[in-house]
Amino acid sequence: MQPSTVRCAAEAVTVFVATSVAALAIMLPISFSSLAASLHVDLLVFNVPRAMTGAAFIAVITAAITVAIGSARTARWTALVALVGILVNHLALIPDSADGHLDVLSLPTLNFIDALLAGVVIGALAIAVWNEPPLRTVYLFGTLGGTILGDLTQSPTDPNSDGFSGTLGGTLPLWFIAASVLALAYFALTTASTPRWSTETAIPLAPVFAAVVAYTATIITALAVASHKTSAPYLIIASIAAIATAVAAALILPGRDGLLVLLMSSFSVAGSLVITLPRSGWVDLATLAATAAGLLLGMRTPRPLVAAVSVLALACLVLAADVFAPPATLTATFGCLALGSVAGYCLGTSVPQSPPSATVGLAILFVPSIGVALSDSNFGHLAYSSSWYRTADVDRGVGPGVVAIVVALGCAIAVLALMRRREATPTVSP
């Protein structure tokens, strides 16, 4: 094997690990199991959705600023500094975790820092790898796979946790973060400087505006639905708002870059309602494999309308599971596999030409949608809780499934309209 081949393979692994660390840092609380007795835990649980939304904003802002700088090396160093910050942030927990109490540090504050730094990694690495198709594909898979894995991870206090849940334990292992830091440091130090991508130095504002529209409306709608989820008028208004904001954000982005926003907006609602528990440990790996297969298939045969229909089918699966209540293990297994394959295909079939636009679409998955708010009708507010782990034991009724179908149908119509309204751009090859 040639040295250049070895380096390319090692660099691909580094990008995958770094993006996975960042996505998991956003999706999981910084600490849960080791500090279960801390007085700060209730506040942490309440603030996790806000931290995730902040991470989404930071990812887009970082991508927009870094693309204006136009240097892949700068992007790598930015991601490296943020990863070092994540490592230091996790190391800060060690002195205070022995007795289960925090003496000086604020757990919610550390979690916010963790999420925001992870957002910087997601945004910077998008710019660092975008002009290299193999690394770009690895980046997309690492970000999406880490997001889905974090979404599937069971509650760290659950004694029956299986698969990756027991390994993650509600937080990231330090060795995993340290390995990503060391690997990325090596490539940041040894990668030669490259010429600027273009003479354009202005920060692209369209992705930032699109993120403001999409993320703000999504979190506000989810908060409102979490408080009034049994009210039919709220569900109707929430469904309309989810569709309208996705369309508005998609139209702000240039060309057909908004297709990913539309697909991920509808997927975030339906995907947040898929039953994922109880399941066997092998399902986690199979879901990641399904995600990779869907991503590659979408990049090789991009069919945005097919992707939109697949999200609609996923929403119908959610409704059918709620109505007919098939065996729980079977529902969770098929649900997780469908979750991975649909998410992968939606991403692969609509990869934008612009990395900041891609960051807007990817980061939508970090913002809790109305699907999260509808997952458990008894919880009463939007927070990191048992409602995020969808189990067949909860009787949700038909409301959540119907909302998911309406949003998926509305976004599918918007996908068709956008494809007719705007000219096709060259496809992004894997």
XYZ file of C-alpha atoms in Angstrom:
430
model
C 0.000 0.000 0.000
C 1.370 3.409 -0.990
C 2.149 5.938 1.784
C -0.281 8.410 0.218
C -3.018 5.774 0.371
C -2.271 5.091 4.026
C -2.388 8.798 4.781
C -5.705 9.247 2.956
C -7.218 6.340 4.879
C -5.902 7.670 8.200
C -7.197 11.139 7.408
C -10.624 9.730 6.568
C -10.719 7.927 9.915
C -9.668 11.145 11.652
C -12.458 13.153 10.011
C -14.981 10.456 10.908
C -13.914 10.308 14.554
C -13.775 14.103 14.922
C -17.219 14.667 13.427
C -18.663 11.786 15.463
C -17.233 13.275 18.659
C -18.763 16.645 17.813
C -22.188 15.248 16.912
C -22.314 13.074 20.033
C -21.169 15.973 22.209
C -24.168 17.934 20.966
C -26.668 15.084 21.262
C -25.612 13.831 24.712
C -25.363 15.708 28.036
C -21.782 16.371 29.097
C -22.343 14.203 32.176
C -25.304 12.352 33.586
C -24.541 9.019 35.219
C -21.486 10.147 37.198
C -23.266 13.196 38.599
C -26.743 11.807 39.086
C -26.925 13.183 42.628
C -25.872 16.705 41.698
C -28.266 19.540 42.326
C -27.330 20.837 38.878
C -28.769 17.837 37.015
C -32.354 19.136 36.850
C -31.124 22.386 35.322
C -28.911 20.440 32.921
C -31.856 18.333 31.778
C -33.932 21.443 31.203
C -31.221 23.272 29.243
C -29.967 20.506 26.929
C -32.435 21.420 24.112
C -31.301 25.053 24.287
C -27.651 24.010 24.157
C -28.335 21.843 21.106
C -30.028 24.757 19.350
C -27.100 27.018 20.200
C -24.717 24.441 18.733
C -26.694 24.443 15.488
C -26.392 28.226 15.204
C -22.670 28.159 15.992
C -22.056 25.467 13.363
C -23.593 27.611 10.619
C -21.876 30.813 11.749
C -18.501 29.050 11.917
C -18.981 27.599 8.433
C -19.954 30.995 7.016
C -16.957 32.789 8.536
C -14.478 30.039 7.682
C -15.588 29.784 4.063
C -14.972 33.521 3.720
C -11.420 33.025 4.990
C -11.016 30.404 2.260
C -8.272 28.336 3.891
C -8.650 24.598 4.523
C -5.715 24.731 6.913
C -7.361 27.471 8.969
C -10.515 25.374 9.077
C -8.543 22.368 10.381
C -6.890 24.422 13.096
C -10.221 25.927 14.096
C -11.707 22.457 14.466
C -8.638 21.294 16.403
C -8.802 24.165 18.899
C -12.500 23.457 19.459
C -11.804 19.741 20.003
C -9.110 20.611 22.551
C -11.686 22.788 24.289
C -14.115 19.862 24.435
C -11.417 17.659 25.969
C -10.530 20.285 28.594
C -14.226 20.768 29.317
C -14.654 17.052 30.054
C -11.456 16.941 32.099
C -12.867 19.727 34.262
C -15.519 17.313 35.526
C -13.058 14.817 36.992
C -12.125 16.612 40.248
C -15.762 17.283 41.108
C -17.383 13.982 40.154
C -16.106 11.794 43.010
C -18.747 12.791 45.539
C -21.511 13.411 42.976
C -21.595 17.141 43.723
C -20.228 20.145 41.874
C -18.385 22.556 44.159
C -17.361 25.280 41.718
C -18.317 24.358 38.194
C -21.810 24.677 36.764
C -22.895 21.534 34.968
C -25.376 23.351 32.661
C -22.676 25.900 31.782
C -20.175 23.157 30.969
C -22.792 21.481 28.800
C -23.416 24.716 26.902
C -19.678 25.148 26.342
C -19.431 21.533 25.183
C -22.246 21.937 22.671
C -21.023 25.278 21.322
C -17.476 23.989 20.821
C -18.886 20.927 19.061
C -20.813 23.258 16.766
C -17.533 24.957 15.857
C -16.059 21.548 14.946
C -19.022 20.677 12.715
C -18.892 24.026 10.910
C -15.111 24.209 10.511
C -14.613 20.639 9.316
C -17.256 21.140 6.627
C -15.044 23.815 5.099
C -11.847 21.824 5.655
C -12.990 18.770 3.678
C -15.543 20.084 1.190
C -13.232 20.246 -1.818
C -12.084 16.642 -1.296
C -14.972 14.293 -2.268
C -13.886 11.222 -0.230
C -13.357 13.250 2.938
C -16.583 15.150 2.314
C -18.496 11.866 2.194
C -16.826 10.713 5.416
C -17.697 14.030 7.054
C -21.343 13.708 6.054
C -21.534 10.146 7.354
C -19.707 10.967 10.579
C -21.984 13.900 11.363
C -25.207 12.109 10.457
C -24.159 8.800 12.018
C -23.112 10.487 15.271
C -26.389 12.392 15.385
C -28.488 9.262 14.898
C -26.405 7.255 17.367
C -26.790 9.994 19.971
C -30.520 10.022 19.322
C -30.742 6.239 19.818
C -28.638 6.099 22.976
C -30.756 5.041 25.904
C -30.977 6.809 29.223
C -27.664 6.330 31.061
C -29.569 5.480 34.240
C -31.364 2.596 32.521
C -29.930 -0.707 33.862
C -31.109 -2.514 30.724
C -29.092 -0.328 28.337
C -27.697 -2.323 25.431
C -25.529 -1.641 22.401
C -23.620 1.621 22.403
C -25.696 2.963 25.294
C -23.669 1.158 27.931
C -20.400 2.370 26.394
C -21.423 6.009 26.121
C -23.127 6.046 29.518
C -24.689 9.416 28.836
C -21.380 11.081 27.985
C -18.368 10.655 25.711
C -15.375 8.558 26.860
C -12.297 10.720 27.388
C -10.126 8.393 25.309
C -12.451 8.891 22.344
C -12.143 12.674 22.550
C -8.370 12.530 23.150
C -7.862 10.244 20.152
C -9.674 12.692 17.886
C -7.554 15.577 19.204
C -4.264 13.768 18.621
C -5.193 12.566 15.153
C -6.505 15.932 13.980
C -3.460 17.685 15.483
C -1.168 15.502 13.383
C -2.971 16.288 10.149
C -3.296 19.978 10.975
C 0.468 20.158 11.510
C 1.463 18.125 8.458
C -1.018 19.408 5.869
C 0.511 21.903 3.455
C -1.067 25.275 2.910
C -3.347 25.504 -0.104
C -4.302 28.512 -2.220
C -7.472 30.405 -1.415
C -10.568 28.855 -2.929
C -11.765 32.145 -4.403
C -11.214 35.879 -4.293
C -14.572 36.358 -2.565
C -13.961 37.327 1.062
C -17.454 38.398 2.099
C -19.213 36.239 4.690
C -22.193 34.497 3.026
C -25.219 35.749 4.904
C -27.888 33.619 3.218
C -27.051 30.469 5.257
C -27.010 32.503 8.478
C -30.411 34.046 7.713
C -31.790 30.629 6.753
C -30.538 29.183 10.043
C -32.120 32.006 12.041
C -35.472 31.411 10.361
C -35.415 27.615 10.580
C -33.874 27.069 14.010
C -35.669 29.844 15.873
C -39.077 28.825 14.575
C -38.368 25.134 15.218
C -37.394 25.525 18.876
C -40.166 28.041 19.626
C -42.759 25.758 18.025
C -41.447 22.751 19.946
C -41.588 24.652 23.238
C -45.165 25.741 22.555
C -46.296 22.244 21.574
C -44.615 20.728 24.637
C -46.814 22.920 26.837
C -50.065 22.542 24.873
C -49.637 19.287 22.977
C -53.184 18.035 23.629
C -54.682 21.099 21.954
C -55.741 20.521 18.339
C -55.315 24.201 17.360
C -51.715 24.125 18.601
C -50.988 21.002 16.559
C -52.483 22.551 13.427
C -50.569 25.809 13.872
C -47.379 23.901 14.698
C -47.662 21.781 11.540
C -48.215 24.847 9.374
C -45.333 26.672 11.076
C -42.954 23.732 10.551
C -43.741 23.619 6.836
C -43.698 27.381 6.344
C -40.367 27.918 8.072
C -38.740 25.044 6.181
C -39.946 26.545 2.896
C -38.792 30.040 3.861
C -35.330 28.804 4.872
C -35.043 26.743 1.673
C -35.911 29.752 -0.495
C -33.311 31.924 1.232
C -30.526 29.534 0.202
C -29.191 29.748 -3.374
C -30.207 27.363 -6.133
C -31.358 23.976 -4.936
C -29.300 24.070 -1.748
C -32.576 24.374 0.165
C -33.639 20.832 -0.731
C -31.639 19.463 2.198
C -33.369 21.892 4.571
C -36.790 20.722 3.400
C -35.929 17.029 3.647
C -34.243 17.262 7.035
C -37.019 19.462 8.442
C -39.640 16.842 7.635
C -37.345 13.982 8.686
C -36.632 15.606 12.054
C -40.346 15.454 12.907
C -41.025 11.917 11.691
C -37.670 10.590 12.910
C -38.237 11.953 16.414
C -41.386 9.830 16.701
C -40.006 6.463 15.555
C -40.170 3.793 18.271
C -36.578 2.838 19.162
C -36.985 0.807 22.379
C -36.687 -2.014 23.249
C -34.053 -3.212 20.789
C -31.053 -5.545 20.666
C -27.490 -4.246 20.720
C -26.802 -5.269 17.117
C -29.511 -2.887 15.883
C -27.279 0.123 16.598
C -24.565 -1.138 14.259
C -27.144 -2.154 11.662
C -28.648 1.331 11.811
C -25.259 2.932 11.148
C -24.753 0.520 8.232
C -28.193 1.464 6.878
C -27.261 5.144 7.208
C -24.061 4.623 5.206
C -25.897 2.615 2.543
C -28.613 5.249 2.226
C -26.034 8.044 1.987
C -24.051 6.359 -0.778
C -27.190 5.394 -2.691
C -28.480 8.953 -2.490
C -25.193 10.405 -3.746
C -25.020 7.979 -6.667
C -28.694 8.193 -7.676
C -30.015 11.505 -6.348
C -33.813 11.586 -6.379
C -35.057 14.301 -3.988
C -38.699 13.430 -4.618
C -38.012 9.792 -3.735
C -36.350 10.998 -0.547
C -39.372 13.146 0.297
C -41.692 10.188 -0.291
C -39.495 8.004 1.919
C -39.925 10.490 4.777
C -43.674 10.389 4.180
C -43.529 6.585 4.340
C -41.577 6.838 7.610
C -44.298 9.084 9.023
C -46.930 6.557 7.949
C -44.914 3.848 9.709
C -45.022 5.954 12.879
C -48.798 6.263 12.667
C -49.260 2.553 11.921
C -47.106 1.591 14.916
C -49.158 3.839 17.194
C -52.484 2.535 15.894
C -51.857 -1.199 15.533
C -49.220 -1.669 18.269
C -47.213 -4.551 16.725
C -44.603 -6.403 18.849
C -42.385 -3.789 20.482
C -39.034 -5.349 19.573
C -40.066 -5.772 15.935
C -41.319 -2.177 15.771
C -38.110 -0.788 17.250
C -35.875 -2.878 14.980
C -37.603 -1.900 11.761
C -37.998 1.663 13.014
C -34.273 2.116 13.683
C -33.265 0.604 10.343
C -35.770 2.821 8.541
C -34.486 5.809 10.509
C -30.924 5.265 9.324
C -31.667 4.460 5.702
C -34.120 7.332 5.207
C -31.819 9.869 6.880
C -28.857 8.710 4.815
C -30.757 8.843 1.538
C -32.210 12.283 2.294
C -28.729 13.638 2.930
C -27.050 11.887 0.005
C -29.644 12.907 -2.548
C -29.575 16.613 -1.669
C -25.993 17.520 -0.741
C -25.698 21.269 -1.429
C -22.904 22.799 -3.475
C -22.092 25.235 -0.683
C -20.692 23.871 2.630
C -22.440 26.546 4.749
C -25.758 25.536 3.143
C -24.981 21.901 3.947
C -24.305 22.865 7.547
C -27.709 24.554 7.741
C -29.441 21.361 6.606
C -27.400 19.024 8.803
C -27.676 21.145 11.939
C -31.464 21.122 11.745
C -31.207 17.631 13.236
C -29.672 19.134 16.387
C -32.647 21.413 17.058
C -35.468 19.613 18.942
C -38.518 19.568 16.668
C -42.218 19.249 17.405
C -41.678 15.506 17.043
C -39.620 15.570 20.265
C -42.339 17.590 21.991
C -44.980 15.048 20.931
C -42.983 11.967 21.943
C -44.405 11.872 25.475
C -47.695 13.625 26.163
C -47.230 13.319 29.944
C -43.938 15.178 30.306
C -45.256 18.721 29.939
C -42.129 20.573 28.786
C -39.268 20.271 26.349
C -36.204 18.780 28.051
C -33.719 15.933 27.838
C -35.862 13.242 29.418
C -37.382 9.819 29.056
C -39.552 11.243 26.275
C -36.454 11.396 24.059
C -36.172 7.601 24.216
C -39.183 6.447 22.276
C -40.664 3.298 23.754
C -43.715 1.295 22.785
C -44.924 1.531 26.400
C -46.127 5.114 25.881
C -49.611 5.477 24.375
C -49.330 8.615 22.243
C -52.543 8.248 20.274
C -52.791 9.187 16.596
C -51.951 12.891 16.924
C -48.139 12.702 16.592
C -48.289 10.387 13.574
C -50.809 12.604 11.813
C -48.657 15.690 12.453
C -45.604 13.890 11.041
C -47.556 12.910 7.912
C -48.850 16.449 7.373
C -45.373 17.967 7.718
C -43.821 15.327 5.455
C -46.510 15.858 2.824
C -46.140 19.632 2.940
C -42.358 19.437 2.612
C -42.668 16.927 -0.245
C -44.839 19.396 -2.163
C -42.276 22.106 -1.412
C -39.480 19.874 -2.751
C -41.382 19.422 -6.013
C -42.031 23.169 -6.277
C -38.402 24.066 -5.578
C -37.159 21.612 -8.212
C -39.477 23.164 -10.786
C -38.706 26.729 -9.753
C -34.913 26.558 -9.722
C -32.407 25.143 -12.150
C -30.526 21.992 -11.251
C -26.893 22.421 -10.233
C -24.153 19.846 -10.843
C -24.489 16.917 -8.459
C -21.991 16.466 -5.651
C -20.183 13.195 -6.296
C -19.081 10.874 -3.469
